[in-house]
Amino acid sequence: MGETGRAAAPGLPSSPSPPPRPSPRSAGSLSPPLRKGTPRPGGDITRRLTFPLLSVTLLVSFGSSMLYGYNLAVVNSPAEHIKAFYNATWSQRYGHGLGPAPLTLLYALTVSIFALGGLGGSLLVGLLVERYGRNGALSRSALLVLLAGGFMGFSRELGSPEMVIIGRSITGIHSGICLSVVPLYLGEIAPKNLRGFLGLMPSIFICLGIFSAQVLGLPELLGKDRFWPLFLSVVVVPASLQLLLLHCFPESPRYLLIERNDICGATKALQRFLGSPEVQDVIKEMQEEQRSLSCVEMTSVWQLLRERSLRWQTLSVAVLNAGMQLSGIDAIWFYTNTIFKNAGIPASQTPYTTIGAGAIEVVAGLIGCFTIERVGRRPLIITGFCAMGVCSAGITISLLLQAALPWMRYVSVACVVGIIAGFCMGPAGVPFLMTAELFTQSHRPAAYIVGGSLNWLCNFTVGFIFPFLQMSAGAFCYLVFCGVCLLVALYVYLVIPETKNKTFMEISHIFATRRSVLSVPAQLIGMRKLNGYGALESSSLEGSGSSLP
């Protein structure tokens, strides 16, 4: 990629970059061009991976992100037990049971209320991270899980289906907060060469949470009728651990310096996370960003949506987060057992088939985490969405043909596994990581609100509508997800640049130069492969000197 100059503040027009001059390399300056065969800085992902940095990543991933995955899948195996509880309670109250349609509606509400709570939680992100910081917001949100665990754990003893639904909604609020705050926190404390590796760690724990729910849901463990309230309330254990230990780690240095102007606190936090007293290069890079934002206040959601200079970043976040949920992954997770049953898998084998799929998703998540700093963000997310699209079409074909060809039921199972593996390899974590990377400090909380709100709204829509869509459209319902996945992959291929090993200011400058496209004659715009993937080269715009207002 061509050289880029210092980024202008959001909302200000970009100017052509002067020719780069040799200078000592620092975190705030651009890296010199790499010659063929020269290893990229950060190629060794353990170069600056310290124990405090790894520990806080594992802690927040275990205590927050894993709970999101667990709560996605926990209602899968005890579905029949929960429905029986609802029916029995309704019969005790009103003297008659629920019909199939009302019972399906009530259970669908139990499943999808988690997403509605997540939508509410995502709207609180900006307020919480601004008032309490990233670390403080995560610590306080853990209290919600303890409350939710109490509601769900005692629901059957008190004969109250409402307590299950309220508990699910509270866990949704917690996940809505943490799904944005965890990648925001990790993205700000990680060195740029580790940002991808640490940024995908939460997605591995999301997969582990799903896998844990599948294992604990076995009939030999907590899958029996008398254990389902305990099964739902196990989430209090990771949340309690995070509540006890997270205060031992410092706040985000970037938040302390740029938003609180606490240079001393930011320096101490950096020295703790990086394990070195020499952090002046990082401090200078933060101060450069602070100076560029000195005339820019923290942006609200409405201001972000109206800001023309950031429309491509905002649209990209919207496409990635909406596409992540509309890809159909939540339909797969919420209704895995039903999908396998429709595919002809015997009921006695369904839980174990589901566990096998869960193990594969963990492996896929690990592959994505350990390869992202080598192959980049774009290849992972494009490959993941393409794989999901192809496998969604494969499910439709296999379901249509399995009556004539019994072996097609195994193709259906393989396609379900392919969707999960493709999702966990890239689309599960990269959208959250890129939301942090595409914006500077003043716009980042608002961007997470936009992305998180769309994420959860689409999550609710899919979770609530999928059972009815499946009843009306049958096997063809998966073609909708196929179309969404392929369209998102095409958008990423054409629009979103690679952000690997770049500072936030460098990424901001890439988009600033790309905005000049609309005012540059077509013959002056150069197109070429960027790291092996098609994208507009920012250097083709340098020297044009024009930009959008």
XYZ file of C-alpha atoms in Angstrom:
549
model
C 0.000 0.000 0.000
C 1.189 3.502 -0.772
C 2.490 5.804 1.893
C -0.059 7.811 3.834
C 0.380 11.013 5.744
C -0.919 12.166 9.068
C -4.702 11.916 9.349
C -6.888 14.956 9.590
C -9.402 15.267 12.365
C -12.788 13.694 11.599
C -14.926 16.083 9.626
C -11.955 18.066 8.243
C -10.887 17.715 4.609
C -7.787 15.717 3.950
C -4.801 17.209 2.233
C -2.153 15.613 0.053
C 0.623 13.973 1.957
C 4.155 15.358 1.663
C 6.851 12.958 0.520
C 7.930 10.799 3.447
C 11.244 11.682 5.025
C 13.476 9.199 6.812
C 12.843 9.460 10.509
C 13.236 7.286 13.566
C 10.373 4.904 13.745
C 7.814 5.470 16.458
C 4.286 4.363 17.224
C 2.971 7.677 16.035
C 4.773 7.614 12.679
C 4.192 5.520 9.637
C 6.236 2.431 9.062
C 8.804 2.559 6.248
C 7.872 0.615 3.142
C 8.657 -3.053 3.437
C 10.747 -4.673 0.749
C 10.059 -8.081 -0.563
C 11.167 -10.698 1.916
C 11.321 -8.260 4.814
C 9.343 -9.604 7.780
C 6.555 -7.336 8.895
C 6.761 -5.888 12.360
C 4.372 -7.828 14.501
C 4.777 -11.003 12.516
C 5.803 -12.616 15.791
C 2.647 -12.253 17.836
C 4.448 -12.949 21.122
C 6.889 -10.057 20.681
C 5.066 -7.788 23.171
C 2.549 -10.202 24.653
C 3.034 -9.697 28.397
C 1.441 -11.615 31.244
C -0.834 -8.707 32.365
C -2.018 -8.157 28.787
C -2.805 -11.828 28.262
C -4.359 -12.185 31.725
C -6.818 -9.303 31.355
C -7.752 -10.528 27.863
C -8.518 -14.013 29.183
C -10.386 -12.611 32.193
C -12.779 -10.339 30.301
C -13.231 -12.940 27.579
C -14.108 -15.594 30.169
C -16.238 -13.364 32.398
C -18.098 -11.467 29.663
C -17.759 -12.779 26.112
C -18.168 -16.442 27.056
C -21.490 -15.631 28.724
C -22.815 -14.280 25.439
C -22.053 -17.590 23.708
C -23.418 -19.596 26.630
C -26.706 -17.699 26.670
C -27.084 -18.096 22.915
C -27.053 -21.896 23.173
C -28.315 -22.601 26.698
C -32.001 -22.635 25.688
C -31.398 -25.247 22.999
C -31.207 -28.559 24.864
C -33.735 -27.846 27.680
C -36.325 -26.483 25.219
C -38.823 -29.294 25.833
C -38.401 -29.050 29.624
C -38.951 -25.283 29.586
C -42.028 -25.656 27.382
C -43.394 -28.326 29.727
C -42.847 -25.968 32.682
C -44.669 -23.164 30.867
C -47.558 -25.470 29.990
C -47.864 -26.886 33.522
C -47.752 -23.430 35.121
C -50.373 -22.093 32.693
C -52.584 -25.089 33.459
C -52.277 -24.491 37.226
C -53.162 -20.819 36.846
C -55.967 -20.964 34.303
C -57.159 -24.576 34.338
C -56.069 -25.406 30.781
C -52.824 -25.861 28.922
C -51.351 -23.853 26.071
C -51.950 -24.785 22.442
C -48.992 -25.471 20.121
C -49.013 -21.975 18.552
C -49.167 -19.966 21.835
C -46.557 -22.268 23.390
C -44.224 -21.760 20.413
C -44.791 -18.008 20.662
C -43.982 -17.957 24.392
C -40.837 -20.007 23.905
C -39.784 -17.858 20.937
C -40.178 -14.836 23.227
C -37.952 -16.531 25.822
C -35.289 -17.098 23.183
C -35.474 -13.700 21.512
C -35.938 -11.514 24.634
C -32.213 -12.062 25.158
C -31.597 -10.086 21.976
C -34.014 -7.314 22.989
C -32.110 -6.971 26.258
C -28.895 -6.884 24.239
C -30.296 -4.045 22.148
C -31.031 -2.073 25.316
C -27.569 -2.807 26.687
C -25.856 -1.684 23.486
C -27.605 1.695 23.749
C -26.038 2.183 27.195
C -22.468 1.600 26.018
C -21.618 5.222 25.238
C -22.861 6.487 28.605
C -21.122 3.746 30.614
C -17.700 3.895 28.956
C -17.625 7.674 29.143
C -18.614 7.819 32.806
C -16.918 4.720 34.246
C -14.275 3.889 31.643
C -13.874 0.573 29.860
C -12.698 -1.431 32.866
C -15.285 0.151 35.164
C -18.160 -0.542 32.775
C -17.230 -4.239 32.582
C -16.945 -4.549 36.368
C -20.333 -2.966 37.016
C -22.098 -4.930 34.303
C -21.133 -8.213 36.022
C -23.646 -7.376 38.760
C -26.435 -7.793 36.208
C -25.485 -11.445 35.700
C -25.777 -12.174 39.421
C -29.276 -10.673 39.395
C -30.286 -12.608 36.280
C -28.941 -15.871 37.708
C -31.141 -15.425 40.780
C -34.261 -14.877 38.663
C -33.695 -17.932 36.464
C -32.408 -20.189 39.242
C -35.491 -19.761 41.439
C -38.103 -19.535 38.666
C -39.373 -23.106 38.954
C -39.460 -23.046 42.761
C -41.667 -19.974 42.599
C -43.692 -21.247 39.636
C -42.981 -18.169 37.535
C -42.222 -18.354 33.791
C -41.972 -14.568 33.941
C -38.789 -14.895 36.011
C -37.164 -16.935 33.231
C -38.053 -14.283 30.668
C -36.891 -11.425 32.937
C -33.640 -13.261 33.691
C -33.018 -13.810 29.981
C -33.615 -10.135 29.272
C -31.146 -9.074 31.996
C -28.467 -11.418 30.654
C -29.169 -9.829 27.285
C -28.524 -6.347 28.710
C -25.215 -7.594 30.116
C -24.200 -9.157 26.808
C -25.233 -6.025 24.917
C -22.867 -3.973 27.054
C -19.980 -6.425 27.028
C -20.156 -7.344 23.361
C -19.138 -3.751 22.601
C -17.030 -2.839 25.639
C -14.760 -5.924 25.602
C -13.408 -5.370 22.043
C -13.261 -1.625 22.736
C -11.142 -2.222 25.858
C -8.881 -4.814 24.244
C -8.486 -2.763 21.070
C -7.265 0.205 23.116
C -4.819 -1.639 25.372
C -3.276 -3.879 22.685
C -0.202 -2.885 20.638
C -1.080 -2.606 16.961
C 0.780 -5.820 16.108
C -1.340 -7.728 18.656
C -4.667 -5.994 18.092
C -6.012 -8.704 15.802
C -4.800 -11.592 17.948
C -6.193 -10.186 21.201
C -9.269 -8.806 19.444
C -10.318 -12.277 18.295
C -9.743 -13.860 21.705
C -13.315 -12.980 22.820
C -14.717 -14.771 19.776
C -12.930 -17.961 20.870
C -14.571 -17.661 24.275
C -17.944 -17.065 22.621
C -17.409 -20.410 20.888
C -16.301 -21.948 24.186
C -19.462 -20.603 25.819
C -21.601 -22.270 23.166
C -19.625 -25.494 23.503
C -19.963 -25.393 27.316
C -23.745 -25.028 27.034
C -23.862 -27.978 24.641
C -21.784 -30.195 26.949
C -23.596 -29.220 30.150
C -26.912 -29.777 28.349
C -26.259 -33.494 27.929
C -28.786 -35.750 29.702
C -25.922 -37.164 31.798
C -25.128 -33.681 33.210
C -27.610 -30.779 33.504
C -29.898 -31.781 30.638
C -32.453 -33.468 32.899
C -35.763 -31.842 33.718
C -34.960 -31.108 37.350
C -31.673 -29.344 36.538
C -32.659 -26.812 33.861
C -32.979 -23.814 36.281
C -29.419 -24.528 37.490
C -28.349 -24.937 33.867
C -29.608 -21.431 33.046
C -28.026 -19.826 36.130
C -24.484 -21.254 35.806
C -23.515 -17.888 34.276
C -22.998 -16.421 37.768
C -19.688 -18.297 38.154
C -17.651 -16.553 35.399
C -19.275 -13.200 36.223
C -18.317 -13.505 39.893
C -14.711 -14.280 38.970
C -14.520 -11.205 36.744
C -16.099 -9.036 39.445
C -13.459 -10.165 41.953
C -10.357 -9.856 39.742
C -10.904 -7.162 37.118
C -10.149 -4.303 39.521
C -6.558 -5.632 39.708
C -5.923 -4.412 36.144
C -5.630 -0.774 35.023
C -8.006 1.252 32.888
C -7.450 1.726 29.152
C -4.400 4.019 28.713
C -5.956 5.572 25.627
C -9.102 6.458 27.598
C -7.039 7.904 30.462
C -4.901 10.111 28.235
C -7.214 11.218 25.439
C -10.482 11.528 27.355
C -9.275 12.189 30.910
C -5.973 13.906 30.054
C -4.299 11.755 32.719
C -0.796 11.334 31.290
C 0.603 9.887 34.515
C -2.165 7.282 34.795
C -1.872 6.388 31.112
C 1.899 5.963 31.440
C 1.561 3.661 34.448
C -1.136 1.610 32.699
C 1.004 1.238 29.576
C 4.048 0.227 31.603
C 1.945 -2.408 33.344
C 0.395 -3.809 30.159
C 3.545 -3.670 28.014
C 5.938 -4.743 30.746
C 8.426 -2.000 29.895
C 9.203 1.477 31.252
C 9.912 2.666 27.691
C 6.432 3.684 26.505
C 7.113 7.204 25.214
C 6.562 6.200 21.580
C 3.055 4.980 22.418
C 2.366 8.088 24.518
C 3.420 10.292 21.580
C 1.091 8.451 19.221
C -1.809 8.960 21.661
C -0.946 12.633 22.118
C -0.896 13.067 18.353
C -4.401 11.657 18.186
C -5.426 13.826 21.144
C -4.148 16.946 19.360
C -5.973 16.035 16.174
C -9.169 15.713 18.218
C -8.583 18.781 20.393
C -11.359 20.706 18.640
C -13.658 17.681 18.379
C -15.931 16.678 21.258
C -17.142 13.141 21.884
C -19.567 12.428 19.071
C -23.163 11.366 19.633
C -24.876 8.711 17.522
C -26.896 11.333 15.672
C -23.779 13.366 14.910
C -21.980 10.254 13.685
C -24.823 9.359 11.343
C -24.886 12.906 9.928
C -21.125 13.261 9.477
C -20.438 12.912 5.769
C -16.702 12.452 6.223
C -17.329 9.181 8.095
C -20.171 7.775 6.051
C -18.125 4.892 4.582
C -16.818 3.845 7.995
C -20.333 4.046 9.465
C -21.851 2.132 6.558
C -19.132 -0.514 6.851
C -19.829 -1.022 10.553
C -23.561 -1.260 9.820
C -23.067 -3.816 7.034
C -20.675 -5.974 9.075
C -22.792 -6.047 12.230
C -26.142 -6.514 10.502
C -24.675 -9.116 8.156
C -23.143 -10.968 11.086
C -26.620 -11.719 12.492
C -28.638 -11.873 9.251
C -26.214 -14.552 8.061
C -28.438 -16.994 9.969
C -25.894 -18.049 12.556
C -28.287 -17.376 15.431
C -30.930 -19.539 13.790
C -28.330 -22.309 13.680
C -27.366 -21.826 17.351
C -30.872 -21.339 18.752
C -32.412 -24.244 16.879
C -29.542 -26.668 16.247
C -31.403 -29.661 17.685
C -34.499 -28.887 15.595
C -32.419 -28.521 12.431
C -30.673 -31.849 13.063
C -34.028 -33.485 13.801
C -35.436 -32.216 10.503
C -32.302 -33.540 8.804
C -33.215 -37.026 10.011
C -30.679 -37.427 12.822
C -32.122 -39.733 15.532
C -33.159 -37.871 18.690
C -30.789 -39.955 20.829
C -27.809 -38.849 18.719
C -28.729 -35.158 18.341
C -27.006 -33.832 21.522
C -23.750 -35.558 20.618
C -23.897 -34.310 17.021
C -24.393 -30.805 18.406
C -21.350 -31.205 20.685
C -19.262 -32.306 17.709
C -20.301 -29.146 15.871
C -19.400 -27.106 18.964
C -15.917 -28.605 19.122
C -15.333 -27.730 15.471
C -16.380 -24.118 16.056
C -13.809 -23.793 18.860
C -11.100 -25.125 16.542
C -12.200 -22.696 13.810
C -12.055 -19.825 16.291
C -8.507 -20.776 17.256
C -7.485 -20.904 13.605
C -8.845 -17.398 13.070
C -7.174 -16.036 16.198
C -3.723 -17.373 15.364
C -3.811 -16.452 11.668
C -5.366 -12.973 11.699
C -2.045 -11.166 12.176
C -0.562 -13.082 9.267
C -3.329 -13.134 6.658
C -5.189 -9.990 7.773
C -8.802 -9.118 8.580
C -10.230 -9.056 5.048
C -9.302 -12.627 3.996
C -10.804 -14.093 7.177
C -14.086 -12.243 6.954
C -14.515 -12.710 3.187
C -13.706 -16.423 3.379
C -15.978 -16.866 6.388
C -19.024 -15.235 4.810
C -18.494 -17.042 1.493
C -18.272 -20.390 3.292
C -21.471 -19.612 5.210
C -23.301 -18.633 2.021
C -22.308 -21.803 0.185
C -23.215 -24.012 3.160
C -26.605 -22.281 3.585
C -27.429 -23.142 -0.023
C -26.146 -26.651 0.685
C -28.618 -27.079 3.551
C -31.509 -26.164 1.240
C -30.378 -28.619 -1.436
C -29.765 -31.459 1.035
C -33.135 -31.005 2.763
C -34.941 -31.060 -0.588
C -33.164 -34.223 -1.741
C -32.904 -36.246 1.472
C -36.266 -37.980 0.881
C -34.914 -39.472 -2.351
C -31.300 -39.733 -1.211
C -31.070 -40.700 2.496
C -27.340 -39.960 2.631
C -28.093 -36.272 2.018
C -28.944 -35.908 5.720
C -25.214 -36.148 6.435
C -24.559 -33.414 3.860
C -27.039 -31.267 5.794
C -25.153 -31.841 9.034
C -21.845 -31.071 7.296
C -23.289 -27.814 5.988
C -24.430 -26.806 9.482
C -20.922 -27.496 10.750
C -19.498 -25.529 7.800
C -21.665 -22.503 8.641
C -20.528 -22.564 12.262
C -16.859 -23.052 11.350
C -16.950 -20.300 8.725
C -18.569 -17.916 11.184
C -16.160 -18.592 14.039
C -13.122 -18.271 11.798
C -13.794 -14.608 10.947
C -17.275 -13.041 11.065
C -17.683 -13.908 14.761
C -15.036 -11.467 15.972
C -13.679 -9.340 13.140
C -16.689 -6.942 12.952
C -16.199 -5.919 16.594
C -12.463 -5.538 16.080
C -12.915 -3.445 12.951
C -15.452 -1.188 14.655
C -12.636 -0.103 16.977
C -10.118 0.177 14.139
C -12.187 2.245 11.705
C -12.793 5.168 14.092
C -10.735 7.512 16.221
C -11.287 7.973 19.951
C -14.001 10.644 19.733
C -16.232 8.580 17.438
C -15.570 5.070 18.736
C -18.285 4.814 21.453
C -20.965 6.111 19.069
C -19.795 3.629 16.420
C -20.154 0.776 18.900
C -23.674 1.922 19.738
C -24.622 1.929 16.043
C -23.005 -1.440 15.367
C -24.244 -3.029 18.580
C -27.812 -1.807 18.110
C -27.994 -3.215 14.589
C -26.353 -6.426 15.740
C -28.893 -7.038 18.471
C -31.888 -5.864 16.454
C -31.035 -8.340 13.719
C -30.327 -10.990 16.363
C -33.844 -10.527 17.767
C -35.412 -10.534 14.312
C -33.779 -13.805 13.285
C -34.397 -15.538 16.631
C -38.061 -14.556 16.685
C -38.962 -15.016 13.015
C -36.922 -18.103 12.102
C -39.353 -20.737 13.529
C -42.232 -19.195 11.563
C -40.051 -18.698 8.478
C -39.064 -22.349 8.675
C -42.704 -23.431 8.944
C -43.801 -21.326 5.963
C -40.797 -21.563 3.589
C -39.396 -24.923 4.646
C -35.954 -25.702 3.270
C -35.931 -22.541 1.131
C -35.581 -20.278 4.210
C -31.808 -20.875 4.178
C -31.484 -19.251 0.749
C -32.229 -15.895 2.401
C -29.168 -16.342 4.608
C -27.114 -17.440 1.591
C -27.884 -14.191 -0.222
C -27.014 -12.050 2.811
C -23.649 -13.777 3.335
C -22.547 -13.410 -0.280
C -23.583 -9.744 -0.416
C -21.629 -8.914 2.753
C -18.546 -10.706 1.404
C -18.827 -8.690 -1.823
C -19.114 -5.416 0.118
C -16.015 -6.187 2.193
C -14.091 -7.130 -0.956
C -14.954 -3.866 -2.701
C -15.019 -1.299 0.090
C -13.216 -2.141 3.334
C -9.394 -1.844 3.368
C -6.960 -4.038 5.259
C -6.224 -2.640 8.748
C -3.539 -5.062 9.900
C -0.495 -3.438 11.572
C -1.846 0.108 11.206
C -2.450 2.720 13.885
C -5.901 4.228 14.293
C -4.671 7.468 12.703
C -3.263 5.634 9.681
C -6.583 3.845 9.142
C -8.427 7.148 9.461
C -6.158 8.610 6.781
C -6.852 5.724 4.392
C -10.563 6.523 4.472
C -9.836 10.263 4.250
C -7.955 9.733 0.988
C -10.581 7.346 -0.351
C -13.243 10.017 0.042
C -11.432 11.882 -2.730
C -12.583 9.258 -5.247
C -15.814 11.054 -6.032
C -13.990 14.217 -7.084
C -11.072 12.658 -8.991
C -11.370 11.927 -12.745
C -11.725 8.226 -13.408
C -8.511 8.027 -15.419
C -6.503 9.194 -12.376
C -7.833 6.497 -10.077
C -5.560 3.463 -9.886
C -6.924 0.058 -8.961
C -4.765 -2.856 -8.036
C -4.653 -5.834 -5.731
C -4.126 -4.952 -2.094
C -2.421 -7.786 -0.197
C -3.929 -10.165 -2.736
C -7.473 -8.756 -2.486
C -9.141 -6.156 -4.667
C -9.387 -2.704 -3.100
C -8.817 0.875 -4.031
C -5.225 1.854 -3.374
C -5.045 5.008 -1.257
C -1.771 6.044 -2.850
C -3.553 6.448 -6.175
C -5.305 9.427 -4.685
C -2.303 11.131 -3.195
C -1.446 14.239 -5.045
C -5.042 14.790 -6.134
C -5.509 17.195 -3.238
C -9.274 17.017 -3.397
C -11.739 15.733 -0.877
C -15.364 15.791 0.013
C -16.626 18.663 2.122
